[in-house]
Every structure is written in C-alpha cells, then in structure tokens.
Coordinates of C-alpha atoms and ligand atoms in Angstrom, one line a residue:
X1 CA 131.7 149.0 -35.7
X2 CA 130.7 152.6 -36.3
X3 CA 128.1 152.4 -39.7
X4 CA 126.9 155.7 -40.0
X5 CA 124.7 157.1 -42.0
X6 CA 125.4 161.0 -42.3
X7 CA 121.9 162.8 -43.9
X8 CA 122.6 166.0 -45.9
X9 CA 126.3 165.6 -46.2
X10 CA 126.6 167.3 -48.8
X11 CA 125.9 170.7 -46.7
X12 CA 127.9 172.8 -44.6
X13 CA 127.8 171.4 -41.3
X14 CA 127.4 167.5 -42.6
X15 CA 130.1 168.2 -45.0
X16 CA 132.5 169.0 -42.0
X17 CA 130.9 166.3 -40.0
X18 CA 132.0 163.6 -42.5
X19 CA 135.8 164.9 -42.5
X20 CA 135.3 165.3 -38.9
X21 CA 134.4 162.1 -38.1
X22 CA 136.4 159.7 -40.8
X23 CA 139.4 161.7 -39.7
X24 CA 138.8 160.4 -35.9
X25 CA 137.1 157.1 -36.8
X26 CA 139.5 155.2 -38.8
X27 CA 137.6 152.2 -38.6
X28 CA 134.0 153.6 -39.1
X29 CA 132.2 153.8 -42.2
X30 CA 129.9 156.2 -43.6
X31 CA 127.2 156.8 -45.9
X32 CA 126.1 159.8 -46.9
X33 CA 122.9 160.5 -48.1
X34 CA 122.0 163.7 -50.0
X35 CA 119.3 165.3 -52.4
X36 CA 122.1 167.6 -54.2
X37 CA 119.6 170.4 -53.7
X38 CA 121.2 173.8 -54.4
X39 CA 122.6 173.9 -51.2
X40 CA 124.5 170.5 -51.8
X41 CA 127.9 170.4 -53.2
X42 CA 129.7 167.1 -54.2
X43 CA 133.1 169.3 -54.3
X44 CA 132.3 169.9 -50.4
X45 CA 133.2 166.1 -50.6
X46 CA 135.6 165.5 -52.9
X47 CA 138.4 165.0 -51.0
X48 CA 136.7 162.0 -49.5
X49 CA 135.1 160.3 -52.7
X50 CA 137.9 157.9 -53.1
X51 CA 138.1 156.7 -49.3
X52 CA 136.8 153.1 -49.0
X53 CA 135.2 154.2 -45.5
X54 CA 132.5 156.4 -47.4
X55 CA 130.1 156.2 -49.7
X56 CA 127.3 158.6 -51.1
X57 CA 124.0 157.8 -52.5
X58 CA 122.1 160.6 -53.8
X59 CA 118.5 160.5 -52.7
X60 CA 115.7 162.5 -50.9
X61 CA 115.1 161.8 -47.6
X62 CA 111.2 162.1 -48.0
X63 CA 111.5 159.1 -50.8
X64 CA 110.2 156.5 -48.4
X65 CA 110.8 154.0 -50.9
X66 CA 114.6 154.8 -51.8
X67 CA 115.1 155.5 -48.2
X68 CA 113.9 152.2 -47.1
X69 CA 116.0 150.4 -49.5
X70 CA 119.3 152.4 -48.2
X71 CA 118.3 151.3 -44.6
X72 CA 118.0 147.5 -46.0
X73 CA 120.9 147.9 -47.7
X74 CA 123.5 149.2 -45.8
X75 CA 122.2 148.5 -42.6
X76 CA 123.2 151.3 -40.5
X77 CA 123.8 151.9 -36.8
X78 CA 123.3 155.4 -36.3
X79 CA 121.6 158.2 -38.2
X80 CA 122.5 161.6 -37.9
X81 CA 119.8 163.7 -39.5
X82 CA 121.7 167.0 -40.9
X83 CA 119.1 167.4 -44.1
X84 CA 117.3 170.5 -44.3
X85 CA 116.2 173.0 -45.5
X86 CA 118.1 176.0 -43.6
X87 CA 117.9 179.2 -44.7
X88 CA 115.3 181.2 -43.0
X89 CA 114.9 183.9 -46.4
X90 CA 114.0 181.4 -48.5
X91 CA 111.2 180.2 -46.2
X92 CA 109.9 183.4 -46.3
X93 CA 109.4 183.0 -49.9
X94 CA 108.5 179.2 -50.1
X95 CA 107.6 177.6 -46.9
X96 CA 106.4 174.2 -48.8
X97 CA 109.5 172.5 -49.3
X98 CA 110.7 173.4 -45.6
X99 CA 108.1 171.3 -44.5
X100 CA 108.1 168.7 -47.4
X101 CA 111.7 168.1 -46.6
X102 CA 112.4 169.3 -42.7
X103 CA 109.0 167.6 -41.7
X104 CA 107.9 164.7 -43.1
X105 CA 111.7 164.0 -44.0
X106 CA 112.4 163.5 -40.7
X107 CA 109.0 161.3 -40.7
X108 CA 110.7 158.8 -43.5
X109 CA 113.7 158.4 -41.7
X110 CA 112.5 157.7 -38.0
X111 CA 110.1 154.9 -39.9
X112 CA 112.7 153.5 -41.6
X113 CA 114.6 153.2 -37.6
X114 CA 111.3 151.6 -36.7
X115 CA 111.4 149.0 -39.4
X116 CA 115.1 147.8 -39.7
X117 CA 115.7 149.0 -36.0
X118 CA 119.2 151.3 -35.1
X119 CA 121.4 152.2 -32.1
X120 CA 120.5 155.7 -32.3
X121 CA 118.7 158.5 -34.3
X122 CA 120.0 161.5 -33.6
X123 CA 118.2 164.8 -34.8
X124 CA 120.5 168.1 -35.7
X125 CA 117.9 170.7 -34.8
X126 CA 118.5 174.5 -33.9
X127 CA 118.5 177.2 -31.2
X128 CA 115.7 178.8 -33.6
X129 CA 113.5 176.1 -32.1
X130 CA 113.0 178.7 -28.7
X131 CA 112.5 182.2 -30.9
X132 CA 114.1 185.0 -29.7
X133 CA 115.6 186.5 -26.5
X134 CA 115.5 190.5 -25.8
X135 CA 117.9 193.0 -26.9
X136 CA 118.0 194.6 -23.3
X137 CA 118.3 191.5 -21.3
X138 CA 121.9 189.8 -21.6
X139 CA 121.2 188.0 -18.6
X140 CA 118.5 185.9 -20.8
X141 CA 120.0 182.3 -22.5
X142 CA 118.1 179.8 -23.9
X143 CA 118.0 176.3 -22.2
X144 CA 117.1 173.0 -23.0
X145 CA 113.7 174.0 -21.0
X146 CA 112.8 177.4 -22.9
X147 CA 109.5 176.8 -24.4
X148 CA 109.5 176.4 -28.2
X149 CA 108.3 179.6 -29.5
X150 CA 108.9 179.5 -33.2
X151 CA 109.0 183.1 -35.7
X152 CA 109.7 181.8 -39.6
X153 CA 108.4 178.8 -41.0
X154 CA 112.0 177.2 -41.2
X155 CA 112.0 177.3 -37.0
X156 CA 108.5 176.0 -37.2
X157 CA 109.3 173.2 -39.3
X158 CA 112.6 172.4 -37.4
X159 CA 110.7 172.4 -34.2
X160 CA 107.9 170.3 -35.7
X161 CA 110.5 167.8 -36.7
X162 CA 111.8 167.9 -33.4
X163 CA 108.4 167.2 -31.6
X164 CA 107.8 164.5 -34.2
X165 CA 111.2 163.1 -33.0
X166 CA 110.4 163.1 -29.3
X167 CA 107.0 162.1 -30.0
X168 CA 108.8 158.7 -31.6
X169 CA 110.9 158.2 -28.4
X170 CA 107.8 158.3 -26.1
X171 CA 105.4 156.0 -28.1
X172 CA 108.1 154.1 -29.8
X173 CA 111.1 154.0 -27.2
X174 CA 112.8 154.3 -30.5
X175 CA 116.4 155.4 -29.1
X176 CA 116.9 159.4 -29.9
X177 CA 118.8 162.4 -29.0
X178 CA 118.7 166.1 -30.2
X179 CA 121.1 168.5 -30.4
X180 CA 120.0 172.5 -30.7
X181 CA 123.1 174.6 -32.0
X182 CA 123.4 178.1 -32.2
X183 CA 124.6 179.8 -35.7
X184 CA 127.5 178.1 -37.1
X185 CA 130.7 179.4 -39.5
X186 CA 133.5 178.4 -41.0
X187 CA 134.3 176.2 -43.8
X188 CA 131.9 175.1 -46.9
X189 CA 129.3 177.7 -45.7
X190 CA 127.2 178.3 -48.2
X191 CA 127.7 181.8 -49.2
X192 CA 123.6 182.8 -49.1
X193 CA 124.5 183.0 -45.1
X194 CA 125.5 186.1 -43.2
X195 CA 129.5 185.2 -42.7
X196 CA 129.9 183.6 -46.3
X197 CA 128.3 186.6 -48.0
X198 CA 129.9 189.2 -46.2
X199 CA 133.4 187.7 -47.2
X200 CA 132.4 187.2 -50.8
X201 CA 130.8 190.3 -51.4
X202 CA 134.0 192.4 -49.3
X203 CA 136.5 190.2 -51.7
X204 CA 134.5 191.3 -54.8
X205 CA 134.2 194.7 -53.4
X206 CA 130.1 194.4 -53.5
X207 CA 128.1 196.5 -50.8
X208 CA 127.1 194.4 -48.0
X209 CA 123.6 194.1 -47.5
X210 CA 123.1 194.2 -43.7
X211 CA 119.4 193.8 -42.2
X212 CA 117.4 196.6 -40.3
X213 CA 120.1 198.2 -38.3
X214 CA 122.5 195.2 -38.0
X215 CA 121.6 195.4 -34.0
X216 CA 120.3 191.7 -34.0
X217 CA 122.8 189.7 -32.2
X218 CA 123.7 185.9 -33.1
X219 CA 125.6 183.5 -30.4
X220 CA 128.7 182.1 -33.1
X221 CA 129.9 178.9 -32.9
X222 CA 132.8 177.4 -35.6
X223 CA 131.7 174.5 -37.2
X224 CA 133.7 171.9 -36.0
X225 CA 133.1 172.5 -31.9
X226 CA 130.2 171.8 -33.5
X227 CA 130.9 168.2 -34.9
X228 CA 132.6 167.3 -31.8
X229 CA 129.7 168.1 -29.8
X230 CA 127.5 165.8 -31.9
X231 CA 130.6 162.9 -31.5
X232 CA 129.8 163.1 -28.1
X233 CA 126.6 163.5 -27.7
X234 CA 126.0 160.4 -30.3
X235 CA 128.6 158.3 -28.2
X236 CA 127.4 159.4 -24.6
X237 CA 124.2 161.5 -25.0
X238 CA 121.4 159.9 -22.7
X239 CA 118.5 158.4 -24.7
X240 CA 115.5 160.8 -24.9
X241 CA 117.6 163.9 -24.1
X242 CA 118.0 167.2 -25.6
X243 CA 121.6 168.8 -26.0
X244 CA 121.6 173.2 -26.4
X245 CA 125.0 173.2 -27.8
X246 CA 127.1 177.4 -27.8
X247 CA 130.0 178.9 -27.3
X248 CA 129.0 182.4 -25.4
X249 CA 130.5 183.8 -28.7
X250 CA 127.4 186.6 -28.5
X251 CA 127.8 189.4 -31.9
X252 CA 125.6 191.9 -33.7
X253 CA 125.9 191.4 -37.0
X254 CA 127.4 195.1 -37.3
X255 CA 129.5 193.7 -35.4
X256 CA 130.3 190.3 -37.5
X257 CA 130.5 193.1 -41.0
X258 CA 133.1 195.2 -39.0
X259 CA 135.3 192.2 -38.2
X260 CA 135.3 190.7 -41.6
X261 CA 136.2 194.4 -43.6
X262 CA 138.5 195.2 -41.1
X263 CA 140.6 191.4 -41.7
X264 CA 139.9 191.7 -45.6
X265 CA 141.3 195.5 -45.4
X266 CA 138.4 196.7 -46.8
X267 CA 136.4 199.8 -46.2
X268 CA 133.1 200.7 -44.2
X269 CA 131.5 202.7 -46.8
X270 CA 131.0 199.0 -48.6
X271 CA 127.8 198.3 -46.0
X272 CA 124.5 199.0 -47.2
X273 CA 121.4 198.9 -44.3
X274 CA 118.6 197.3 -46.3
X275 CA 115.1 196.5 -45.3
X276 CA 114.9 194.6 -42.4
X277 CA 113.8 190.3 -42.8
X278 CA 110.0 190.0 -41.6
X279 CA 109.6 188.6 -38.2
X280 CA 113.5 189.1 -37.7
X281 CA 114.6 187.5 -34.3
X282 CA 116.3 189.4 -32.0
X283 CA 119.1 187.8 -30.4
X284 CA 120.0 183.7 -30.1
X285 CA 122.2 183.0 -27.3
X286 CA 122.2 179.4 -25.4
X287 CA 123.6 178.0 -22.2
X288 CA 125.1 175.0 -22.9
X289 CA 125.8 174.4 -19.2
X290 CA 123.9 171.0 -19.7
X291 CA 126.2 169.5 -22.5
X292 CA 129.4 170.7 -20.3
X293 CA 128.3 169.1 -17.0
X294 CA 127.3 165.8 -18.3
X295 CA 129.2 165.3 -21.2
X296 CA 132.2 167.2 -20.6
X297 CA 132.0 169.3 -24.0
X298 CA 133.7 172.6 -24.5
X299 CA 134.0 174.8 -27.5
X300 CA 137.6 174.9 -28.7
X301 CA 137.7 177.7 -31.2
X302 CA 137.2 181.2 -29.8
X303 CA 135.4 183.7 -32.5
X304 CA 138.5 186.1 -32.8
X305 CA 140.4 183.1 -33.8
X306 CA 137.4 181.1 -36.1
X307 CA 136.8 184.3 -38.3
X308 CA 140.0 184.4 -38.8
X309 CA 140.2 180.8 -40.1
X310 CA 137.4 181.0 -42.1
X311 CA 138.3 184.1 -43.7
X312 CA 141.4 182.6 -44.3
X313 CA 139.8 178.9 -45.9
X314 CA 137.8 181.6 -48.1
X315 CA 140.7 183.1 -49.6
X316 CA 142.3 179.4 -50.2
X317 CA 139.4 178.0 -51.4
X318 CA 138.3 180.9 -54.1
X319 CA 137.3 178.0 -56.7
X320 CA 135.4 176.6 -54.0
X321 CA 132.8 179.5 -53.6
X322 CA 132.8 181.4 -57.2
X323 CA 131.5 177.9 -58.4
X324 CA 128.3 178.5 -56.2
X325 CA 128.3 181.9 -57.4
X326 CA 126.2 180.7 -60.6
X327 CA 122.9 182.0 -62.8
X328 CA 121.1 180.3 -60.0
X329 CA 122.7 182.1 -57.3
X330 CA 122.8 185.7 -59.3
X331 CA 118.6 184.8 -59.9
X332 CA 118.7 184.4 -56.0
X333 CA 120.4 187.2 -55.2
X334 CA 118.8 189.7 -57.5
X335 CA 115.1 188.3 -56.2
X336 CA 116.4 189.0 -52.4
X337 CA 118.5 192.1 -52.6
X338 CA 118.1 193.9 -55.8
X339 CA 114.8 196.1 -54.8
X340 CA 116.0 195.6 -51.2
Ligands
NAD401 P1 122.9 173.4 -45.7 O1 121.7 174.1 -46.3 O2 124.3 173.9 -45.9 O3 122.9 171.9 -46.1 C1 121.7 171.1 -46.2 C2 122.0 169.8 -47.0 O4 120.8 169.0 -47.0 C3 122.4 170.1 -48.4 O5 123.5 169.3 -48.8 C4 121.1 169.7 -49.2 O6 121.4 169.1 -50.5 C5 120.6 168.6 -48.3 N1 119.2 168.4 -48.5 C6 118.2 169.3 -48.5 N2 117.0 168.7 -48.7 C7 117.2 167.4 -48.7 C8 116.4 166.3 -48.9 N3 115.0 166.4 -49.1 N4 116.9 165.0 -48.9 C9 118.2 164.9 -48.7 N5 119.1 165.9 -48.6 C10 118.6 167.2 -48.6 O7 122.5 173.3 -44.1 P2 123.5 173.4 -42.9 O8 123.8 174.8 -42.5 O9 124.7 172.5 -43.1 O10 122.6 172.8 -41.7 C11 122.6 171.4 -41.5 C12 121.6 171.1 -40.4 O11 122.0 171.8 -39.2 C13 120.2 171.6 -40.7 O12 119.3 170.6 -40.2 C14 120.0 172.9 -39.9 O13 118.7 173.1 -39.5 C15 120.9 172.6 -38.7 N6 121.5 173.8 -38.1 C16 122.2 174.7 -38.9 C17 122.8 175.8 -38.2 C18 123.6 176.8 -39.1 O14 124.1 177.8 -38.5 N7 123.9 176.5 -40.3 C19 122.7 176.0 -36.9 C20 122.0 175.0 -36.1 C21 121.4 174.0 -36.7
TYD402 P1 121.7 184.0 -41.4 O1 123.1 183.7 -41.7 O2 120.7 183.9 -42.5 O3 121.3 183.0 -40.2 P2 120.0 183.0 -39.2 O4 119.0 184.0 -39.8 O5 119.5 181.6 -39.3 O6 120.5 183.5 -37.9 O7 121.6 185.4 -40.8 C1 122.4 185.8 -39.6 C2 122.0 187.2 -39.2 O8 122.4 188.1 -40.3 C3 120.5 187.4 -39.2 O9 120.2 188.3 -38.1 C4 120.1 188.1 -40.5 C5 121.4 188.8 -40.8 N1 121.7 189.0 -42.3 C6 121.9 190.3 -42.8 O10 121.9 191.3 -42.1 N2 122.2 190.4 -44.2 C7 122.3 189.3 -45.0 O11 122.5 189.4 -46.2 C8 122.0 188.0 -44.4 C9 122.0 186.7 -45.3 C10 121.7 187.9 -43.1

C-alpha cells in the first residue's frame, strides 16, 4: 500500500499534490508534514482534514528529533520532499532560513530514510538549479545535463540540497529521484508570486509592480501537469535519476501582466515598471524530452487555458486569498514594494 509522507503540504504545489494524489489513490494514505510557516495554509487543506486517508502533523523538517519520531511512527514508504523555502525576494533579504530549512532540512529527512529505511525519497527541486538561459537564444533549453549554475541564494540552496540528495544515493544507495520543474500556477498560489499578485492586485485595482522591463521570460507550467509528473516519476522514475519537468509554455512576464488585465477587463495604465530584482535571471525554459521518452509524461493544460482557470479559482476562492492578505502580508509588501 501507498504510505506517503507529503513534506510541505501545506504549500502550493504540496497542497495540490495531496488532492491530486488522494483523489487517484483511493487506497493510499498520506501524512503531511508541515511547519505552518507563512507560506502554509491549513485552509489550502481543509477540504481534506476529515478524510481518514490523511493526516497532518505540524513540525519542522530540520527537527531531527520530531522528524525521527514521525518516521517511527508512521512508518512511511515514500517521501516526497515539497518543503521549502521558495520565494527568491525573500532570500534576498534573509538567506539563513533558506538554508536552515532547504539545506539541512533536506539533511534530517534523507537520515531519517537511512535509519528506518523507505521505497523512495524523492526530492522536488527546480529549473533554478541551472541559472539562466539568454534572451537572444530561443534555441537554448535546459536539460537534465546543464551544469548547475546557481544566481540567488534560494537556487543555491535548492541545488545544494539536491547535491546533498545525490551525494546520499552514491555513498548510501539510499533509493532517490529528483524532479526540476519550471515555474508553476494555478490554484493555492501564494499570492507573494508573480501570477497570484498580478490577479490580486488587478481585482483590487492596485498598480502592478512588474520588474526591470518585464522582458525576463518564465517557461509556465499549471500545477497539476505538475503532480502528475511527480506520480509518475515516483511510480516509474529510475533510481538515481534526475527528471527536468516543462511544458514549452515560454512568457515574458509583460506578457503574463497583459494576459491577466486583459481576462480581468482591466486596464494597462494599472502596471508600474519598478526596480529591477538583483541578479534577476533571464529566461528558464526546459526540455523535458527525457521525462516524455521514458516515462511517457505530457503536460495536459495549455497556458491560454490554465490562466484562464486560475483566474477563474481566484475569483471563486476570494476568501481564500484576502485571508493571506493580512498585517503580515501588508509589512511584506510595504518592505518590498513601497520605496520600489
Ligand atoms: P510554498 O512556499 O507555497 O510552500 C512551502 C511549504 O513548505 C509551506 O506550506 C511551508 O509552511 C512549508 N515549510 C517551509 N519551511 C518548512 C520547514 N522547515 N519544515 C516544514 N515545512 C516547511 O512553495 P511551493 O511553491 O509550493 O514550492 C514547493 C516546492 O516546489 C519547493 O521545494 C520549491 O522549491 C519547488 N518548486 C516550486 C516551483 C514554483 O513555481 N512554485 C517550481 C519548481 C519547484
Ligand atoms: P516569481 O513568481 O517570484 O518566480 P521566480 O522568480 O521564482 O521565477 O517571479 C516570476 C517572474 O516575475 C520573475 O522574473 C520576477 C517577476 N516579478 C515581477 O516582475 N513582479 C513581481 O511583483 C514579482 C513577485 C515577480
């Protein structure tokens, strides 16, 4: 039987991943283990907090001692490590807790494989990993074999984790697989991201704050090609192996703004060009050719149609987002944008 243990859950892409996966699995069961940090939201879950197949325990995963005990306890078969520390802004500010958390995190739990043993560890690691690819070059993708070449400390602690990951395989043979994804969207985002933000700000006609001169292109994938990817990749992945996982879904974020005033009926004269992010990557965009040929994945959900559906989920789900929308979000905001 399928006993999962789902890190980070509370987030945006572990939150889909539980609804994705209980949804398919009716059999399975899964724990979720998350730090509530202020990127956690138990509301993200709530339509799951009754089901006997689940069951969260909040903790931090660089508690060895709590961790441990959750391992012993529940005895899981696979891990799937979705805790972080993900946005690259606040690294810029506070790089400490990326590495407290993305680093020796992801230390705690491979140790805790090692001493009650697992199926599989799987690490959920990003495209960020390889830096950046030229404006002026389209015909440029990241694969699996791009050297890491890391720009903010949240890349440099993802790919850390990731070597620390590989480095457990090798001396180890504890039983791995990573998957790097490019940016994702859609439901639950957290709206300190580019596509949640946008939307918010548009639907409370605030300017939008875009970066530089909004040229920087992102490679968009909705969130749940993305859960399937890791289904399969957690099912069928080889041992060892690294997984790029994108769509070819390649935007500027002009681009992305554009799209999102032009579905909210909005107006242009909302954007606002604002100092650029230090170290700012260019453009992200993978070949996932790998994942396709061996383990026959394909992105379902086209960008045209995912904004569409997220915009949508936004306008449904208005409690959802004007919750996050706190003091601690407004103290946020007004330390990144209000001299920006
Ligand atoms: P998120 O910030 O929305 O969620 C992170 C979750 O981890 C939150 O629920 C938070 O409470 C929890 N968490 C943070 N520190 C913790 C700790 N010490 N112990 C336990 N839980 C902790 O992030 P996300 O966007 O859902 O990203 C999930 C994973 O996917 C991350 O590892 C990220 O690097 C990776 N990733 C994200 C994207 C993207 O576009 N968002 C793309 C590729 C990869
Ligand atoms: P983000 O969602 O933070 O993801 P990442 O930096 O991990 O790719 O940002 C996506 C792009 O949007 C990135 O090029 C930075 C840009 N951006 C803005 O222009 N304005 C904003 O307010 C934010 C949050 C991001």
């Amino acid at each position: 039987m399928l006993k999962l243990l789902v890190t980070g859950g509370a987030g945006f892409i572990g939150g889909n991943f539980i609804h994705y996966m209980l949804n398919k699995y009716k059999d399975s069961q899964i724990i979720c283990v998350d730090a509530l940090t202020y990127a956690g939201n138990m509301e993200t879950l709530e339509a799951v907090l009754e089901n006997p197949s689940f069951k969260f325990i909040k903790a931090d995963i660089s508690d060895r001692e709590i961790i441990y005990k959750v391992f012993e306890e529940e005895k899981p078969n696979i891990i799937v490590n979705f805790a972080a520390e993900s946005h690259v802004d606040r690294s810029i500010e506070s790089p400490s807790v990326f590495l407290q958390t993305n680093v020796m995190g992801t230390q705690v739990l491979l140790d805790a494989c090692r001493k009650y043993g697992i199926d599989r560890y799987h690490q959920v690691s990003t495209d960020e990993v390889y830096g950046d690819l030229p404006l002026d070059r389209p015909d440029l993708f990241f694969t699996e074999d791009t050297p890491i070449h890391t720009s903010s400390p949240y890349s440099a602690s993802k790919a850390a984790a990731d070597l620390l990951v590989q480095a457990y395989h090798r001396t180890f043979k504890l039983p791995v697989t990573i998957s790097r994804c490019s940016n994702n969207y859609g439901p639950y985002h957290f709206p300190e991201k580019l596509i949640p933000l946008m939307i918010a700000n548009a639907l409370n006609n605030k300017h939008l704050p875009v970066y530089g001169k909004g040229e920087n292109v992102r490679d968009w994938l909705y969130v749940e090609d993305h859960c399937s990817a890791i289904d399969l990749i957690i099912h069928k992945g080889r041992i060892g192996e690294v997984y790029n996982i994108g769509g070819h879904n390649e935007r500027t974020n002009l681009e992305v703004v554009k799209t999102i005033i032009r579905e909210l009926g909005k107006n242009e004269g909302l954007i606002k060009f604002v100092k650029d992010r230090a170290g700012h990557d260019l453009r992200y965009a993978i070949d996932p050719t790998k994942i396709h040929n061996e383990l026959g994945w394909l992105p379902q959900t086209t960008f045209d149609e995912g904004i569409k559906k997220t915009i949508q989920w936004y306008l449904d789900n208005r409690k959802w987002w004007e919750n996050i929308i706190n003091e601690e979000y407004k103290n946020y905001y007004e330390k990144m944008y209000g001299r920006r």
